[in-house]
CSV table of C-alpha atoms in Angstrom, one decimal:
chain,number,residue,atom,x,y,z
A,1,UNK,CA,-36.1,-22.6,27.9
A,2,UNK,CA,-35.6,-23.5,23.8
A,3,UNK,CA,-39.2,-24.5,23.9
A,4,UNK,CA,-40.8,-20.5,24.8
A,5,UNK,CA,-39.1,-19.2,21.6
A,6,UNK,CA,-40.9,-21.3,19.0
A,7,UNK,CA,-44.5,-21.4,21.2
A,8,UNK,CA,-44.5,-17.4,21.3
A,9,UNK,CA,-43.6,-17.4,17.4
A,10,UNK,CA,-46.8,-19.7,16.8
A,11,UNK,CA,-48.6,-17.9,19.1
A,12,UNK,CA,-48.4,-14.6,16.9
A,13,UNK,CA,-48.1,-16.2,13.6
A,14,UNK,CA,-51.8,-17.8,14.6
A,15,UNK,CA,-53.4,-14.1,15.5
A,16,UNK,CA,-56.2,-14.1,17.7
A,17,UNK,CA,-59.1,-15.1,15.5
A,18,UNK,CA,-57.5,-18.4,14.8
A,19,UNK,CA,-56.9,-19.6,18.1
A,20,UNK,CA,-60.4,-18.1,19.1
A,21,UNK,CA,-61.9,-21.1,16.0
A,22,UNK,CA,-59.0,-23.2,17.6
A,23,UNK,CA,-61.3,-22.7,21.3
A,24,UNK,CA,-64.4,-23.3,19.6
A,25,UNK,CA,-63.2,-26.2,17.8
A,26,UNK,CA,-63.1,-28.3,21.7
A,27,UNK,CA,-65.6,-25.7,23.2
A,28,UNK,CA,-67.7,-28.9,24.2
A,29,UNK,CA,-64.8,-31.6,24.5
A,30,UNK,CA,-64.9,-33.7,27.8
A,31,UNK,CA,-62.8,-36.8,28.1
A,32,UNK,CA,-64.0,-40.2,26.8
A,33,UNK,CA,-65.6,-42.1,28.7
A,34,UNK,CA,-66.2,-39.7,31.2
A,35,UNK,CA,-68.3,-40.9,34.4
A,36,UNK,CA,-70.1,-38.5,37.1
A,37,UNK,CA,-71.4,-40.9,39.3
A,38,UNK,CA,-71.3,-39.4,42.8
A,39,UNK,CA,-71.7,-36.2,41.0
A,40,UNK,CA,-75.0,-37.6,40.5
A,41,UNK,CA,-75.8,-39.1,43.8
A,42,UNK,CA,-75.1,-35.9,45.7
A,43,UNK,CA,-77.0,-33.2,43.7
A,44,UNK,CA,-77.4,-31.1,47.0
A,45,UNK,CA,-73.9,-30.5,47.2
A,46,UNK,CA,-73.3,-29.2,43.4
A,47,UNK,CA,-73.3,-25.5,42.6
A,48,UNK,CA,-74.6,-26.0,39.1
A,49,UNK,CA,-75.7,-28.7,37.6
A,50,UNK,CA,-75.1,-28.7,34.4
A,51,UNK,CA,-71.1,-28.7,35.7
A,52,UNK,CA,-70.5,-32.0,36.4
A,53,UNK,CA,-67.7,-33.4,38.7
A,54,UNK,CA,-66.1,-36.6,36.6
A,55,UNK,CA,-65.0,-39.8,39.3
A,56,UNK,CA,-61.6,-39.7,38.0
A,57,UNK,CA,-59.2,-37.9,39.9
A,58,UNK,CA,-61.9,-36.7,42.5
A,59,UNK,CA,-60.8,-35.7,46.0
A,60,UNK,CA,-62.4,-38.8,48.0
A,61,UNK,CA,-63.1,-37.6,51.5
A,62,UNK,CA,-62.2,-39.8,54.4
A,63,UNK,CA,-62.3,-37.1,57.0
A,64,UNK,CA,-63.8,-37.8,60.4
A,65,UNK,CA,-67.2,-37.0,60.7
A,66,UNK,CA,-68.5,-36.6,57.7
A,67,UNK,CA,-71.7,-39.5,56.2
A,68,UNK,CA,-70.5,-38.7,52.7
A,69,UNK,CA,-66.8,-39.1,50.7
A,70,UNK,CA,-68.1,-36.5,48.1
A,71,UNK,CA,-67.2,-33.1,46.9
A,72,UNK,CA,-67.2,-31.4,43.6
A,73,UNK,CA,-63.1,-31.4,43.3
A,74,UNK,CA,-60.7,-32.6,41.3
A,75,UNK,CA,-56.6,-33.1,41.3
A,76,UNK,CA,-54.8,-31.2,38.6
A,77,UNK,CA,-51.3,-31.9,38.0
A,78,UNK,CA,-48.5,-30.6,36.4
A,79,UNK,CA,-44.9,-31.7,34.8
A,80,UNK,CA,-43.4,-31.8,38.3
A,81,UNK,CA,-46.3,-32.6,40.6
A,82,UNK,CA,-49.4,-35.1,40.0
A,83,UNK,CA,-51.4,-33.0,42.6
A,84,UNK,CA,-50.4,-29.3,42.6
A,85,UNK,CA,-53.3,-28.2,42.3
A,86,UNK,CA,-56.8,-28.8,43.4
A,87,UNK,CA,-59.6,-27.5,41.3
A,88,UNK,CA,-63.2,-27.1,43.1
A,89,UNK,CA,-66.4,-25.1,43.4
A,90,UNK,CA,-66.9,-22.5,45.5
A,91,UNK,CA,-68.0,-24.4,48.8
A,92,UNK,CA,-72.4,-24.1,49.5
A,93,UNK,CA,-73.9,-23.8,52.8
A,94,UNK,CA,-73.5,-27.7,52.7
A,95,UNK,CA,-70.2,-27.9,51.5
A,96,UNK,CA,-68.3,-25.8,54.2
A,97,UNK,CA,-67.4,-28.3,56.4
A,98,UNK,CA,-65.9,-30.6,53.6
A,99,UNK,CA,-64.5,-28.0,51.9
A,100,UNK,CA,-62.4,-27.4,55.5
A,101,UNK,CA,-62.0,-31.2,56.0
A,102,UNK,CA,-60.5,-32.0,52.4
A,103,UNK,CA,-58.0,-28.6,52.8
A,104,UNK,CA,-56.9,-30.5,56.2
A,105,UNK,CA,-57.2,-33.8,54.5
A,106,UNK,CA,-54.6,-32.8,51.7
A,107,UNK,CA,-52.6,-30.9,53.4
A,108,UNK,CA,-53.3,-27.6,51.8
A,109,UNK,CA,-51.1,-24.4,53.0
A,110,UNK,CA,-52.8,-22.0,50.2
A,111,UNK,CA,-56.2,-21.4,48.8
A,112,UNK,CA,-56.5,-19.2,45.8
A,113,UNK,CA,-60.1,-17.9,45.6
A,114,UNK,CA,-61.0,-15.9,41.9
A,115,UNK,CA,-64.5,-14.8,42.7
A,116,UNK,CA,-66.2,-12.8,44.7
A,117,UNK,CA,-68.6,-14.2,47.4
A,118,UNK,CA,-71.6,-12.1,45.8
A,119,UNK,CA,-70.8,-10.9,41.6
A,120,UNK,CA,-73.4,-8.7,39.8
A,121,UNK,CA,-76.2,-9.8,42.3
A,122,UNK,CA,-75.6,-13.2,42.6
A,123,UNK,CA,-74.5,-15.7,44.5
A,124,UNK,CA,-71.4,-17.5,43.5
A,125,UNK,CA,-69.9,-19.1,46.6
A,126,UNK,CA,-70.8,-18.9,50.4
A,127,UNK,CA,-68.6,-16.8,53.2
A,128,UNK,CA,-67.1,-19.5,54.1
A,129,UNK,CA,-63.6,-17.7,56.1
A,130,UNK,CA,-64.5,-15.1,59.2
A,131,UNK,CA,-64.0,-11.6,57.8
A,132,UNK,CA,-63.2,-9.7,61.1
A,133,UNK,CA,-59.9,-10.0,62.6
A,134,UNK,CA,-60.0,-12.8,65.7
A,135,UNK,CA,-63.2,-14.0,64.7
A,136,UNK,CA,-63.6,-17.7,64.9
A,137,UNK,CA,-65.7,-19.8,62.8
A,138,UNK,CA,-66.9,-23.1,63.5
A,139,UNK,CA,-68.0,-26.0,61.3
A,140,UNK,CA,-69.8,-29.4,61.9
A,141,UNK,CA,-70.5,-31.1,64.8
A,142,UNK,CA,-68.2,-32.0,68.2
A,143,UNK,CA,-65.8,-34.1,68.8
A,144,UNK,CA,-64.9,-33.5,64.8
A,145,UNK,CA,-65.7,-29.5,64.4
A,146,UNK,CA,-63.3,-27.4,62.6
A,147,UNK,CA,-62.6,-23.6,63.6
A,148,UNK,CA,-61.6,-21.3,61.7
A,149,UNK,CA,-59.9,-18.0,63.1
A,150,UNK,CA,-59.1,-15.0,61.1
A,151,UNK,CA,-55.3,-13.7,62.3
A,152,UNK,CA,-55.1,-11.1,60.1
A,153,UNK,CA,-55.2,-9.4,56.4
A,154,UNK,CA,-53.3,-7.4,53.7
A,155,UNK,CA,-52.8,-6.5,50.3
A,156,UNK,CA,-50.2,-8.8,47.9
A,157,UNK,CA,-48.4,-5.7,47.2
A,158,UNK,CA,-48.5,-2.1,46.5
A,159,UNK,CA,-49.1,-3.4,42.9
A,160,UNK,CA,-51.2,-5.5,43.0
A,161,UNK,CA,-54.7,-4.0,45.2
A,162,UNK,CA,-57.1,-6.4,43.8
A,163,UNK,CA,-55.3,-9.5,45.9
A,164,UNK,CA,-56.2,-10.2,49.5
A,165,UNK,CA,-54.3,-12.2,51.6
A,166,UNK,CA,-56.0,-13.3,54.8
A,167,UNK,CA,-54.0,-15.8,57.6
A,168,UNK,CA,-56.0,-18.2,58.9
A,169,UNK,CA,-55.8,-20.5,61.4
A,170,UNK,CA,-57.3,-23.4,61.2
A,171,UNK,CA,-58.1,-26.2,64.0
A,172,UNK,CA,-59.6,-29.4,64.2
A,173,UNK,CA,-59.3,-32.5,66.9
A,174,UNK,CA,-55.9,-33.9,65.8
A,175,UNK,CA,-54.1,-30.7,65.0
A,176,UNK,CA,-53.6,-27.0,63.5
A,177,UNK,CA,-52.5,-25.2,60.8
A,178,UNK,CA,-52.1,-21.7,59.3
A,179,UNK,CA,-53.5,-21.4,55.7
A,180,UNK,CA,-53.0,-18.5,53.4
A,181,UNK,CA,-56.5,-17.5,51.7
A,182,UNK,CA,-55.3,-15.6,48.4
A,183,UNK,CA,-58.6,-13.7,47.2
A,184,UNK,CA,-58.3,-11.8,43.1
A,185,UNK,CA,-61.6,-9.7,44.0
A,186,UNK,CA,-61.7,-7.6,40.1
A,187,UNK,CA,-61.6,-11.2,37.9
A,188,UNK,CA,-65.2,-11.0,36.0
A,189,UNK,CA,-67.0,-14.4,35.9
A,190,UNK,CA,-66.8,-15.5,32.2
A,191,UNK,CA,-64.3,-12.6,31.4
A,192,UNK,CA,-61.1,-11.7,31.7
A,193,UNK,CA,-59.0,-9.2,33.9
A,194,UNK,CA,-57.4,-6.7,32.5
A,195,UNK,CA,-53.9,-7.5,31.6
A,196,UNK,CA,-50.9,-7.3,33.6
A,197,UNK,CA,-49.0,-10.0,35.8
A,198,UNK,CA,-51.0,-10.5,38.6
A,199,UNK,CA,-51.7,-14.2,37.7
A,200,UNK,CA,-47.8,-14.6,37.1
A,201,UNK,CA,-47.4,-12.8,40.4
A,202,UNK,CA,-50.1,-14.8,42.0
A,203,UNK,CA,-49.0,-18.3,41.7
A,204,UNK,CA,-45.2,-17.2,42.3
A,205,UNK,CA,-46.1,-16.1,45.6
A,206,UNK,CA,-47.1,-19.8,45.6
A,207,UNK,CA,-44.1,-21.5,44.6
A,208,UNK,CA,-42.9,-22.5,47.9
A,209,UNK,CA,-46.0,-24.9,48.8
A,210,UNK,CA,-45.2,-28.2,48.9
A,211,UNK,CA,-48.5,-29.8,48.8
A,212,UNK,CA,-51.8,-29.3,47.0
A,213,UNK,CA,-52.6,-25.6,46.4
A,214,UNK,CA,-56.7,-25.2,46.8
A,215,UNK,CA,-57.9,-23.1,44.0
A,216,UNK,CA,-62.0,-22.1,43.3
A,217,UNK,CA,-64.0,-19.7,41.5
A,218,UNK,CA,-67.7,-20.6,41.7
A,219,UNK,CA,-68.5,-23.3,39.4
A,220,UNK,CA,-64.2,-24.2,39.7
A,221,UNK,CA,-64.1,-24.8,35.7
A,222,UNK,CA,-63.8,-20.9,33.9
A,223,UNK,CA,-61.2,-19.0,36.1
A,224,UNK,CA,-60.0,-21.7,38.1
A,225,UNK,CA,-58.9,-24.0,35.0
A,226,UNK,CA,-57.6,-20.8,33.4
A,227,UNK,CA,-55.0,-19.8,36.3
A,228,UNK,CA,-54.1,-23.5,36.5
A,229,UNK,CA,-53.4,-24.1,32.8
A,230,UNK,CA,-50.7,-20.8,33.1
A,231,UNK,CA,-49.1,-22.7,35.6
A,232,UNK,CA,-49.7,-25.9,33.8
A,233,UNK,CA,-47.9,-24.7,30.8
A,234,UNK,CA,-45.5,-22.8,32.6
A,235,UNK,CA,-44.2,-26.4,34.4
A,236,UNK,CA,-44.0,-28.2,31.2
A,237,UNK,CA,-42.4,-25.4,29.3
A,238,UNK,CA,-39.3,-25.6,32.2
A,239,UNK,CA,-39.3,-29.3,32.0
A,240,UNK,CA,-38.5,-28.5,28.4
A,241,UNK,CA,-41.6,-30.3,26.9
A,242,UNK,CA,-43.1,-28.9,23.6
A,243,UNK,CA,-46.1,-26.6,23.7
A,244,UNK,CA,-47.0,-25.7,20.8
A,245,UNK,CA,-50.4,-27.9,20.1
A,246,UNK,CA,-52.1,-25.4,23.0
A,247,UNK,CA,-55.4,-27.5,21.7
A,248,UNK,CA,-54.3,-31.0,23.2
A,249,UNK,CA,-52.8,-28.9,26.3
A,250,UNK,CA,-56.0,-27.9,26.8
A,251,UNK,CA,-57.6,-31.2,26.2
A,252,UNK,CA,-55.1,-32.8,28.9
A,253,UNK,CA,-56.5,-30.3,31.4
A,254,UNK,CA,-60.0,-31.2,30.9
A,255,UNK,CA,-58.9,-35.2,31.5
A,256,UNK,CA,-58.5,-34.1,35.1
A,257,UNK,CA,-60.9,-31.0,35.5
A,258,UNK,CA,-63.9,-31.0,32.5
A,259,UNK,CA,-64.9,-28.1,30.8
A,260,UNK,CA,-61.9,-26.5,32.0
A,261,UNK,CA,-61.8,-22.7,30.6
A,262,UNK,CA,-65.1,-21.8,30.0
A,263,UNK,CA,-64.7,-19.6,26.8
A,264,UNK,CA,-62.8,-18.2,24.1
A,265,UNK,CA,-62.1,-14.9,26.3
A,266,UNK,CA,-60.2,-16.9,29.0
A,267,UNK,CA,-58.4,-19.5,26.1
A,268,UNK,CA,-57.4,-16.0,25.2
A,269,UNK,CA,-56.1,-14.6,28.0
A,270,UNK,CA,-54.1,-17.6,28.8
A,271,UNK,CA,-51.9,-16.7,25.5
A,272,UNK,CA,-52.0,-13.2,26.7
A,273,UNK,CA,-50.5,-13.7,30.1
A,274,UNK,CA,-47.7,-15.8,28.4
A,275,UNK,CA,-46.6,-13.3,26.0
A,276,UNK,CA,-46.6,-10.5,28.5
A,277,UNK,CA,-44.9,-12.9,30.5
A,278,UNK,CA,-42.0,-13.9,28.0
A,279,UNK,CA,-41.9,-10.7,26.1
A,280,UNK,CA,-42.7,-7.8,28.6
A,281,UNK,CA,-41.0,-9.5,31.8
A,282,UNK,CA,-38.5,-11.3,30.9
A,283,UNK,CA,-37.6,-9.2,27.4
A,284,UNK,CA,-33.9,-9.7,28.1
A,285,UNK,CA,-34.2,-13.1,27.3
A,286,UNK,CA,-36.9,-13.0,25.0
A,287,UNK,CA,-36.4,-9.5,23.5
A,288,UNK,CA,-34.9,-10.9,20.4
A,289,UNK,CA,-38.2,-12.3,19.2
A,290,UNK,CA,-39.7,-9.0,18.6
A,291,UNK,CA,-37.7,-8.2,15.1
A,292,UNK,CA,-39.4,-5.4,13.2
A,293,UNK,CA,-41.9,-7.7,11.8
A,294,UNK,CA,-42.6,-9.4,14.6
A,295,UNK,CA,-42.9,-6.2,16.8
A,296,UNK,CA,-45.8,-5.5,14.6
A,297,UNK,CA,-47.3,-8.6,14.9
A,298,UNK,CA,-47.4,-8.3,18.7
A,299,UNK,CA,-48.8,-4.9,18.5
A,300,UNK,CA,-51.5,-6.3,16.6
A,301,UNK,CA,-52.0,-9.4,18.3
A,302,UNK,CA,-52.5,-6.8,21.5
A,303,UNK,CA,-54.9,-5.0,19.7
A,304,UNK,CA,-57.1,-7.8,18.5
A,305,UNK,CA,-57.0,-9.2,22.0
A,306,UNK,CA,-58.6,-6.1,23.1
A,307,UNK,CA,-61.0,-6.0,21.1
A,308,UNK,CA,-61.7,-9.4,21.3
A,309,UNK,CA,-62.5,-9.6,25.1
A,310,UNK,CA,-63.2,-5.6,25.5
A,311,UNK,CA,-60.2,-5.1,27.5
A,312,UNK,CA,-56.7,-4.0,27.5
């Protein structure tokens, strides 16, 4: 990929304070023209809100059963595929149903979950899968409920502890599935994880879907639009497309998901994840990049990252 070589040299050329000011500089920057109309009408099914959900590019419910076509979701594509992902909220009490009906509805074979049911106290998205093995959930109201039925759990990998994967099966009227419920249970909301290449790891293990992939934090802007922007510039960087203006990248991901990465921290890690990516992984083929000079310059760039979001 010609295009990895000059992104990673900008990328350590700029240094981490400069491409903190570069965040800041679109910290509030939402697309023109922006409209959040059934955002507004349906306030009782919005986590937060001061996060709005913008019309465009919204998931429009049409599943049986349900009096309302909203929920706060949007489509999020990348160079090969208008609709890999899905970015939403963590479902509500309210929301589970449609949160089941639009995974059936779009044919979703994955759900990446970055958050914790309950963080530092707090809420931040409702149970919403049975956590017992054979125990069956059930959502809405006959002839259109949906169960859900936990088949079983286990760990990514020996590396990587801090991803569940949980087998569910899922049934409804017409039909039933088996969806994959991915859950990173050590991301901090507004942070970052420490760094290593479970986010890499995490959406290989994806690869193979061919439809939507489901992914939520709580609010589905922060660490949802930061996982999603790695594999967003990971797509366009193997359809050869230039990079290196990682301040319009991250304007084209709010046009479909607003206020996409919360914060500096995660704008940060994005970089991060990249460079450990292209230099530490795959240093065969990148290895060459690191010249004396630039050898310091990474070590650096490391070392301000650190400091930066208090974390290796």
């Amino acid at each position: 990929m010609i295009v990895v070589k000059p992104w990673v040299q900008r990328t350590l050329d700029t240094g981490v304070a400069s491409l903190v000011e570069e965040f800041r500089a679109l910290a509030k920057w939402t697309p023109e023209g922006m409209t959040v109309e059934a955002f507004n009408a349906n306030k009782d099914k919005n986590r937060y809100q001061d996060v709005p959900c913008q019309d465009k590019g919204r998931i429009v419910l049409k599943f049986p059963g349900l009096s309302c076509d909203y929920i706060h979701a949007n489509y999020l594509g990348t160079a090969h595929n208008p609709k890999r992902f899905i970015c939403a909220q963590g479902p509500l009490e309210n929301t589970q149903y449609s949160f089941w009906a639009m995974a059936i509805q779009e044919k979703v074979e994955c759900i990446i979950m970055l958050c914790n049911c309950i963080e530092m106290g707090k809420f931040k998205c409702h149970q919403y899968w049975p956590l017992e093995k054979d125990q069956k959930m059930s959502f809405g109201e006959a002839p259109n409920q949906i169960h859900v039925t936990k088949i079983d759990e286990k760990k990514m990998s020996p590396e990587e502890q801090c991803i569940n994967i949980t087998s569910l099966k899922v049934e409804w009227a017409d039909g039933s599935k088996t969806i994959q419920h991915l859950q990173w249970e050590n991301w901090p909301d507004r942070g970052v994880p420490s760094t290593n290449l479970t986010a890499i790891n995490l959406l290989s293990s994806t690869r193979g879907n061919q439809f939507p992939i489901l992914v939520h934090c709580s609010a589905g802007i922060g660490r949802t639009g930061t996982i999603v922007a790695i594999a967003y510039v990971q797509d366009k960087m193997m359809a050869g497309e230039d990079c290196m203006a990682m301040n319009e990248l991250l304007k084209e991901l709010r046009s479909h998901r607003p206020w996409s990465i919360q914060n500096e921290f995660q704008y940060l890690y994005l970089h991060r994840v990249l460079l450990a990516y292209f230099l530490e992984r795959h240093k065969s083929s990148y290895g060459e990049l690191l010249s004396a000079e630039n050898d310091a310059k990474y070590k650096k760039w490391v070392e301000d990252y650190g400091k930066a979001t208090n974390s290796k």
